[in-house]
């Protein structure tokens, strides 16, 4: 199914390029080279749609449909590279209580270093410097 849509898409692309290149521009005559459009409207007279403009419209619609079809087909067969993999387990180390002997056998389970607590002792009062006279 996908190969058929790809082949049709390539054919439509080439046909669209060919049809667009075969069309002549709106101001392809000599007056268009000097700014004249032959009409007072902004884009020139509308007139009847030629065979090439109808083919351009049809091929543009086919191009959009085949592009949409390729997008839909490509989404159905997609699988992730890591789809079947399990997430790695987080390495959690339980906090050890102080004095627990499990830290001696398991160096990875060392408790966090706690700051030393000093007893609050008042600093000795220093004598006031003698004033000179």
Tab-separated table of N, CA and C in Angstrom:
chain	number	residue	atom	x	y	z
A	1	UNK	N	0.836	-1.200	0.000
A	1	UNK	CA	0.000	0.000	0.000
A	1	UNK	C	0.874	1.254	0.000
A	2	UNK	N	1.906	1.229	0.853
A	2	UNK	CA	2.792	2.379	0.951
A	2	UNK	C	3.565	2.594	-0.351
A	3	UNK	N	4.022	1.515	-0.975
A	3	UNK	CA	4.775	1.641	-2.226
A	3	UNK	C	3.904	2.216	-3.331
A	4	UNK	N	2.633	1.829	-3.369
A	4	UNK	CA	1.709	2.356	-4.384
A	4	UNK	C	1.506	3.856	-4.214
A	5	UNK	N	1.344	4.294	-2.986
A	5	UNK	CA	1.150	5.729	-2.728
A	5	UNK	C	2.418	6.509	-3.060
A	6	UNK	N	3.577	5.945	-2.758
A	6	UNK	CA	4.842	6.632	-3.069
A	6	UNK	C	5.014	6.791	-4.580
A	7	UNK	N	4.736	5.723	-5.331
A	7	UNK	CA	4.856	5.801	-6.797
A	7	UNK	C	3.877	6.819	-7.370
A	8	UNK	N	2.621	6.783	-6.888
A	8	UNK	CA	1.621	7.758	-7.352
A	8	UNK	C	2.037	9.183	-6.981
A	9	UNK	N	2.602	9.355	-5.810
A	9	UNK	CA	3.038	10.679	-5.356
A	9	UNK	C	4.166	11.220	-6.250
A	10	UNK	N	5.102	10.377	-6.612
A	10	UNK	CA	6.206	10.820	-7.478
A	10	UNK	C	5.685	11.198	-8.862
A	11	UNK	N	4.769	10.407	-9.395
A	11	UNK	CA	4.187	10.722	-10.716
A	11	UNK	C	3.434	12.041	-10.663
A	12	UNK	N	2.646	12.252	-9.611
A	12	UNK	CA	1.895	13.504	-9.470
A	12	UNK	C	2.850	14.682	-9.318
A	13	UNK	N	3.939	14.514	-8.579
A	13	UNK	CA	4.934	15.594	-8.421
A	13	UNK	C	5.530	15.996	-9.764
A	14	UNK	N	5.949	15.015	-10.526
A	14	UNK	CA	6.541	15.316	-11.842
A	14	UNK	C	5.527	15.968	-12.778
A	15	UNK	N	4.291	15.482	-12.749
A	15	UNK	CA	3.249	16.067	-13.606
A	15	UNK	C	2.941	17.500	-13.190
A	16	UNK	N	2.888	17.749	-11.898
A	16	UNK	CA	2.623	19.101	-11.406
A	16	UNK	C	3.735	20.060	-11.820
A	17	UNK	N	4.979	19.632	-11.717
A	17	UNK	CA	6.102	20.472	-12.148
A	17	UNK	C	6.000	20.779	-13.632
A	18	UNK	N	5.685	19.782	-14.426
A	18	UNK	CA	5.570	19.959	-15.879
A	18	UNK	C	4.446	20.921	-16.241
A	19	UNK	N	3.282	20.759	-15.623
A	19	UNK	CA	2.126	21.613	-15.950
A	19	UNK	C	2.379	23.058	-15.536
A	20	UNK	N	3.009	23.260	-14.392
A	20	UNK	CA	3.280	24.634	-13.951
A	20	UNK	C	4.296	25.302	-14.869
A	21	UNK	N	5.308	24.562	-15.306
A	21	UNK	CA	6.314	25.156	-16.188
A	21	UNK	C	5.783	25.427	-17.591
A	22	UNK	N	4.776	24.691	-18.022
A	22	UNK	CA	4.204	24.928	-19.357
A	22	UNK	C	3.311	26.155	-19.411
A	23	UNK	N	2.801	26.603	-18.298
A	23	UNK	CA	1.892	27.754	-18.305
A	23	UNK	C	2.666	29.040	-18.568
A	24	UNK	N	1.999	29.926	-19.244
A	24	UNK	CA	2.597	31.247	-19.440
A	24	UNK	C	2.129	32.145	-18.308
A	25	UNK	N	2.941	33.134	-17.988
A	25	UNK	CA	2.593	34.035	-16.896
A	25	UNK	C	1.415	34.918	-17.249
A	26	UNK	N	0.886	35.625	-16.277
A	26	UNK	CA	-0.266	36.513	-16.502
A	26	UNK	C	0.115	37.681	-17.413
A	27	UNK	N	1.320	38.168	-17.258
A	27	UNK	CA	1.736	39.329	-18.042
A	27	UNK	C	2.911	38.929	-18.928
A	28	UNK	N	2.723	37.935	-19.764
A	28	UNK	CA	3.807	37.430	-20.582
A	28	UNK	C	3.983	38.214	-21.880
A	29	UNK	N	3.055	39.092	-22.194
A	29	UNK	CA	3.178	39.861	-23.440
A	29	UNK	C	4.108	41.055	-23.243
A	30	UNK	N	4.295	41.837	-24.283
A	30	UNK	CA	5.203	42.971	-24.252
A	30	UNK	C	4.727	44.061	-23.295
A	31	UNK	N	3.431	44.238	-23.157
A	31	UNK	CA	2.909	45.261	-22.249
A	31	UNK	C	3.199	44.876	-20.786
A	32	UNK	N	3.233	43.601	-20.495
A	32	UNK	CA	3.518	43.160	-19.133
A	32	UNK	C	4.950	43.457	-18.730
A	33	UNK	N	5.870	43.512	-19.672
A	33	UNK	CA	7.260	43.804	-19.360
A	33	UNK	C	7.437	45.240	-18.891
A	34	UNK	N	6.515	46.137	-19.312
A	34	UNK	CA	6.620	47.552	-18.943
A	34	UNK	C	5.591	47.956	-17.893
A	35	UNK	N	4.959	46.976	-17.259
A	35	UNK	CA	4.056	47.296	-16.161
A	35	UNK	C	2.598	47.340	-16.551
A	36	UNK	N	2.275	47.255	-17.801
A	36	UNK	CA	0.868	47.281	-18.205
A	36	UNK	C	0.260	45.905	-18.053
A	37	UNK	N	-0.965	45.850	-17.591
A	37	UNK	CA	-1.622	44.579	-17.392
A	37	UNK	C	-2.752	44.367	-18.382
A	38	UNK	N	-3.128	45.398	-19.102
A	38	UNK	CA	-4.230	45.273	-20.039
A	38	UNK	C	-5.580	45.350	-19.357
A	39	UNK	N	-5.600	45.568	-18.057
A	39	UNK	CA	-6.847	45.656	-17.311
A	39	UNK	C	-6.613	46.549	-16.112
A	40	UNK	N	-7.688	47.070	-15.578
A	40	UNK	CA	-7.571	47.964	-14.429
A	40	UNK	C	-7.636	47.215	-13.101
A	41	UNK	N	-7.829	45.922	-13.130
A	41	UNK	CA	-7.885	45.162	-11.883
A	41	UNK	C	-6.469	44.849	-11.409
A	42	UNK	N	-6.362	44.476	-10.169
A	42	UNK	CA	-5.042	44.243	-9.575
A	42	UNK	C	-4.353	43.021	-10.175
A	43	UNK	N	-5.108	41.976	-10.462
A	43	UNK	CA	-4.507	40.749	-10.957
A	43	UNK	C	-4.860	40.450	-12.404
A	44	UNK	N	-5.401	41.381	-13.105
A	44	UNK	CA	-5.757	41.154	-14.505
A	44	UNK	C	-7.141	40.518	-14.615
A	45	UNK	N	-7.585	40.352	-15.854
A	45	UNK	CA	-8.912	39.776	-16.077
A	45	UNK	C	-8.922	38.295	-15.746
A	46	UNK	N	-10.067	37.818	-15.257
A	46	UNK	CA	-10.159	36.420	-14.852
A	46	UNK	C	-10.320	35.528	-16.075
A	47	UNK	N	-11.293	35.760	-16.860
A	47	UNK	CA	-11.485	34.967	-18.071
A	47	UNK	C	-11.813	33.521	-17.761
A	48	UNK	N	-11.860	32.701	-18.801
A	48	UNK	CA	-12.138	31.278	-18.630
A	48	UNK	C	-10.863	30.557	-18.214
A	49	UNK	N	-11.040	29.510	-17.440
A	49	UNK	CA	-9.892	28.720	-17.014
A	49	UNK	C	-9.451	27.841	-18.178
A	50	UNK	N	-8.168	27.864	-18.465
A	50	UNK	CA	-7.644	27.065	-19.565
A	50	UNK	C	-7.461	25.615	-19.107
A	51	UNK	N	-7.149	24.772	-20.054
A	51	UNK	CA	-6.930	23.362	-19.741
A	51	UNK	C	-5.738	23.198	-18.795
A	52	UNK	N	-4.690	23.989	-19.008
A	52	UNK	CA	-3.517	23.876	-18.140
A	52	UNK	C	-3.811	24.301	-16.702
A	53	UNK	N	-4.635	25.313	-16.527
A	53	UNK	CA	-4.960	25.741	-15.159
A	53	UNK	C	-5.830	24.696	-14.458
A	54	UNK	N	-6.702	24.029	-15.219
A	54	UNK	CA	-7.511	22.960	-14.623
A	54	UNK	C	-6.633	21.764	-14.251
A	55	UNK	N	-5.666	21.441	-15.108
A	55	UNK	CA	-4.750	20.348	-14.803
A	55	UNK	C	-3.871	20.684	-13.596
A	56	UNK	N	-3.491	21.942	-13.480
A	56	UNK	CA	-2.684	22.372	-12.336
A	56	UNK	C	-3.470	22.212	-11.039
A	57	UNK	N	-4.724	22.631	-11.062
A	57	UNK	CA	-5.566	22.518	-9.878
A	57	UNK	C	-5.768	21.052	-9.493
A	58	UNK	N	-6.060	20.214	-10.476
A	58	UNK	CA	-6.294	18.797	-10.203
A	58	UNK	C	-5.025	18.118	-9.676
A	59	UNK	N	-3.887	18.423	-10.275
A	59	UNK	CA	-2.654	17.791	-9.815
A	59	UNK	C	-2.232	18.313	-8.433
A	60	UNK	N	-2.540	19.571	-8.126
A	60	UNK	CA	-2.242	20.105	-6.786
A	60	UNK	C	-3.099	19.402	-5.736
A	61	UNK	N	-4.351	19.145	-6.051
A	61	UNK	CA	-5.231	18.434	-5.120
A	61	UNK	C	-4.738	16.994	-4.930
A	62	UNK	N	-4.346	16.326	-6.031
A	62	UNK	CA	-3.817	14.961	-5.918
A	62	UNK	C	-2.517	14.939	-5.107
A	63	UNK	N	-1.688	15.951	-5.294
A	63	UNK	CA	-0.438	16.037	-4.539
A	63	UNK	C	-0.726	16.131	-3.043
A	64	UNK	N	-1.685	16.965	-2.670
A	64	UNK	CA	-2.025	17.113	-1.249
A	64	UNK	C	-2.622	15.821	-0.690
A	65	UNK	N	-3.454	15.145	-1.470
A	65	UNK	CA	-4.055	13.899	-1.001
A	65	UNK	C	-3.015	12.785	-0.842
A	66	UNK	N	-2.091	12.686	-1.789
A	66	UNK	CA	-1.059	11.658	-1.654
A	66	UNK	C	-0.105	11.984	-0.507
A	67	UNK	N	0.158	13.249	-0.284
A	67	UNK	CA	0.993	13.636	0.860
A	67	UNK	C	0.314	13.262	2.168
A	68	UNK	N	-0.981	13.520	2.262
A	68	UNK	CA	-1.741	13.161	3.450
A	68	UNK	C	-1.787	11.642	3.623
A	69	UNK	N	-1.950	10.918	2.521
A	69	UNK	CA	-1.956	9.457	2.579
A	69	UNK	C	-0.623	8.898	3.046
A	70	UNK	N	0.473	9.470	2.569
A	70	UNK	CA	1.796	9.018	3.017
A	70	UNK	C	2.008	9.291	4.500
A	71	UNK	N	1.495	10.399	4.970
A	71	UNK	CA	1.620	10.730	6.382
A	71	UNK	C	0.836	9.732	7.237
A	72	UNK	N	-0.358	9.391	6.797
A	72	UNK	CA	-1.190	8.452	7.559
A	72	UNK	C	-0.564	7.060	7.562
A	73	UNK	N	-0.084	6.614	6.403
A	73	UNK	CA	0.506	5.280	6.307
A	73	UNK	C	1.793	5.199	7.119
A	74	UNK	N	2.586	6.263	7.126
A	74	UNK	CA	3.851	6.224	7.859
A	74	UNK	C	3.627	6.198	9.364
A	75	UNK	N	2.526	6.714	9.845
A	75	UNK	CA	2.255	6.730	11.277
A	75	UNK	C	1.796	5.398	11.819
A	76	UNK	N	1.253	4.530	10.974
A	76	UNK	CA	0.728	3.255	11.447
A	76	UNK	C	1.821	2.248	11.765
A	77	UNK	N	2.905	2.264	11.048
A	77	UNK	CA	3.950	1.263	11.219
A	77	UNK	C	5.123	1.761	12.053
A	78	UNK	N	4.911	2.788	12.807
A	78	UNK	CA	5.997	3.365	13.581
A	78	UNK	C	6.111	2.664	14.929
A	79	UNK	N	7.315	2.307	15.281
A	79	UNK	CA	7.566	1.763	16.613
A	79	UNK	C	8.811	2.438	17.154
A	80	UNK	N	8.800	2.660	18.424
A	80	UNK	CA	9.916	3.338	19.054
A	80	UNK	C	11.075	2.369	19.244
A	81	UNK	N	12.266	2.872	19.161
A	81	UNK	CA	13.452	2.047	19.371
A	81	UNK	C	13.510	1.586	20.817
A	82	UNK	N	13.082	2.423	21.732
A	82	UNK	CA	13.132	2.091	23.145
A	82	UNK	C	11.752	1.705	23.667
A	83	UNK	N	10.864	1.287	22.791
A	83	UNK	CA	9.501	0.968	23.193
A	83	UNK	C	9.413	-0.205	24.154
A	84	UNK	N	10.228	-1.233	23.981
A	84	UNK	CA	10.150	-2.407	24.830
A	84	UNK	C	11.055	-2.362	26.035
A	85	UNK	N	11.836	-1.337	26.176
A	85	UNK	CA	12.792	-1.234	27.284
A	85	UNK	C	12.088	-0.727	28.533
A	86	UNK	N	12.550	-1.209	29.673
A	86	UNK	CA	12.039	-0.721	30.945
A	86	UNK	C	12.921	0.422	31.416
A	87	UNK	N	12.336	1.304	32.175
A	87	UNK	CA	13.105	2.420	32.720
A	87	UNK	C	14.084	1.888	33.756
A	88	UNK	N	15.282	2.431	33.798
A	88	UNK	CA	16.246	1.953	34.789
A	88	UNK	C	15.768	2.274	36.199
A	89	UNK	N	15.990	1.343	37.097
A	89	UNK	CA	15.582	1.549	38.484
A	89	UNK	C	16.483	2.590	39.121
A	90	UNK	N	15.884	3.473	39.843
A	90	UNK	CA	16.664	4.513	40.515
A	90	UNK	C	17.414	3.887	41.676
A	91	UNK	N	18.665	4.206	41.786
A	91	UNK	CA	19.501	3.645	42.852
A	91	UNK	C	19.251	4.437	44.122
A	92	UNK	N	18.339	3.944	44.920
A	92	UNK	CA	18.049	4.621	46.184
A	92	UNK	C	18.719	3.867	47.307
A	93	UNK	N	19.400	4.588	48.147
A	93	UNK	CA	20.093	4.010	49.291
A	93	UNK	C	19.354	4.461	50.534
A	94	UNK	N	18.870	3.520	51.338
A	94	UNK	CA	18.157	3.946	52.546
A	94	UNK	C	19.130	4.603	53.520
A	95	UNK	N	18.629	5.588	54.195
A	95	UNK	CA	19.464	6.304	55.162
A	95	UNK	C	19.715	5.410	56.364
A	96	UNK	N	20.973	5.305	56.762
A	96	UNK	CA	21.342	4.466	57.900
A	96	UNK	C	21.303	5.288	59.173
A	97	UNK	N	20.892	4.639	60.232
A	97	UNK	CA	20.844	5.328	61.531
A	97	UNK	C	22.251	5.334	62.136
A	98	UNK	N	22.586	6.337	62.921
A	98	UNK	CA	23.895	6.339	63.569
A	98	UNK	C	24.029	5.132	64.488
A	99	UNK	N	25.156	4.489	64.426
A	99	UNK	CA	25.398	3.324	65.247
A	99	UNK	C	24.932	2.042	64.581
A	100	UNK	N	24.398	2.139	63.386
A	100	UNK	CA	23.940	0.953	62.659
A	100	UNK	C	25.155	0.250	62.085
A	101	UNK	N	25.256	-1.053	62.265
A	101	UNK	CA	26.420	-1.787	61.818
A	101	UNK	C	26.368	-2.110	60.328
A	102	UNK	N	25.265	-1.811	59.663
A	102	UNK	CA	25.181	-2.119	58.236
A	102	UNK	C	26.098	-1.208	57.423
A	103	UNK	N	26.500	-0.069	57.975
A	103	UNK	CA	27.391	0.823	57.249
A	103	UNK	C	28.800	0.264	57.173
A	104	UNK	N	29.155	-0.594	58.117
A	104	UNK	CA	30.494	-1.175	58.084
A	104	UNK	C	30.615	-2.193	56.964
A	105	UNK	N	29.536	-2.885	56.671
A	105	UNK	CA	29.577	-3.879	55.596
A	105	UNK	C	29.249	-3.278	54.241
A	106	UNK	N	28.518	-2.194	54.217
A	106	UNK	CA	28.122	-1.559	52.965
A	106	UNK	C	28.658	-0.135	52.947
A	107	UNK	N	29.815	0.096	52.326
A	107	UNK	CA	30.377	1.454	52.351
A	107	UNK	C	29.547	2.451	51.557
A	108	UNK	N	28.676	1.977	50.652
A	108	UNK	CA	27.855	2.907	49.881
A	108	UNK	C	26.751	3.498	50.735
A	109	UNK	N	26.450	2.843	51.867
A	109	UNK	CA	25.349	3.298	52.702
A	109	UNK	C	25.857	4.117	53.878
A	110	UNK	N	26.860	4.934	53.661
A	110	UNK	CA	27.398	5.758	54.740
A	110	UNK	C	26.404	6.868	55.058
A	111	UNK	N	26.207	7.114	56.345
A	111	UNK	CA	25.304	8.219	56.666
A	111	UNK	C	25.965	9.552	56.359
A	112	UNK	N	25.158	10.544	56.182
A	112	UNK	CA	25.679	11.873	55.895
A	112	UNK	C	26.433	12.397	57.112
A	113	UNK	N	27.545	13.079	56.876
A	113	UNK	CA	28.359	13.606	57.970
A	113	UNK	C	27.590	14.705	58.674
A	114	UNK	N	27.530	14.595	59.988
A	114	UNK	CA	26.812	15.583	60.763
A	114	UNK	C	27.827	16.539	61.382
A	115	UNK	N	27.527	17.813	61.415
A	115	UNK	CA	28.474	18.753	62.015
A	115	UNK	C	28.578	18.502	63.527
A	116	UNK	N	29.779	18.722	64.024
A	116	UNK	CA	29.991	18.525	65.452
A	116	UNK	C	29.303	19.626	66.232
A	117	UNK	N	28.707	19.233	67.347
A	117	UNK	CA	28.039	20.211	68.187
A	117	UNK	C	28.925	20.503	69.388
A	118	UNK	N	29.257	21.752	69.573
A	118	UNK	CA	30.093	22.157	70.710
A	118	UNK	C	29.186	22.709	71.803
A	119	UNK	N	29.555	22.440	73.023
A	119	UNK	CA	28.731	23.008	74.105
A	119	UNK	C	28.899	24.526	74.133
A	120	UNK	N	27.842	25.151	74.462
A	120	UNK	CA	27.864	26.616	74.498
A	120	UNK	C	28.542	27.085	75.797
A	121	UNK	N	29.759	27.590	75.675
A	121	UNK	CA	30.485	28.123	76.834
A	121	UNK	C	30.764	29.579	76.564
A	122	UNK	N	30.557	30.380	77.565
A	122	UNK	CA	30.830	31.802	77.344
A	122	UNK	C	32.330	32.059	77.226
A	123	UNK	N	32.681	32.975	76.369
A	123	UNK	CA	34.085	33.331	76.182
A	123	UNK	C	34.548	34.122	77.402
A	124	UNK	N	35.804	33.926	77.814
A	124	UNK	CA	36.291	34.683	78.983
A	124	UNK	C	36.329	36.178	78.674
A	125	UNK	N	35.942	36.935	79.642
A	125	UNK	CA	35.903	38.380	79.453
A	125	UNK	C	37.328	38.918	79.480
A	126	UNK	N	37.670	39.712	78.551
A	126	UNK	CA	39.003	40.300	78.500
A	126	UNK	C	38.975	41.629	79.243
A	127	UNK	N	40.064	41.960	79.920
A	127	UNK	CA	40.056	43.233	80.645
A	127	UNK	C	40.084	44.388	79.654
A	128	UNK	N	39.418	45.423	80.011
A	128	UNK	CA	39.366	46.623	79.167
A	128	UNK	C	40.729	47.265	79.123
A	129	UNK	N	41.161	47.725	77.972
A	129	UNK	CA	42.479	48.360	77.895
A	129	UNK	C	42.515	49.642	78.712
A	130	UNK	N	43.618	49.843	79.335
A	130	UNK	CA	43.771	51.054	80.172
A	130	UNK	C	43.922	52.250	79.269
A	131	UNK	N	43.289	53.283	79.664
A	131	UNK	CA	43.370	54.511	78.885
A	131	UNK	C	44.613	55.276	79.268
A	132	UNK	N	45.277	55.843	78.306
A	132	UNK	CA	46.491	56.638	78.567
A	132	UNK	C	46.079	58.084	78.803
A	133	UNK	N	46.786	58.666	79.718
A	133	UNK	CA	46.502	60.051	80.037
A	133	UNK	C	47.546	60.967	79.512
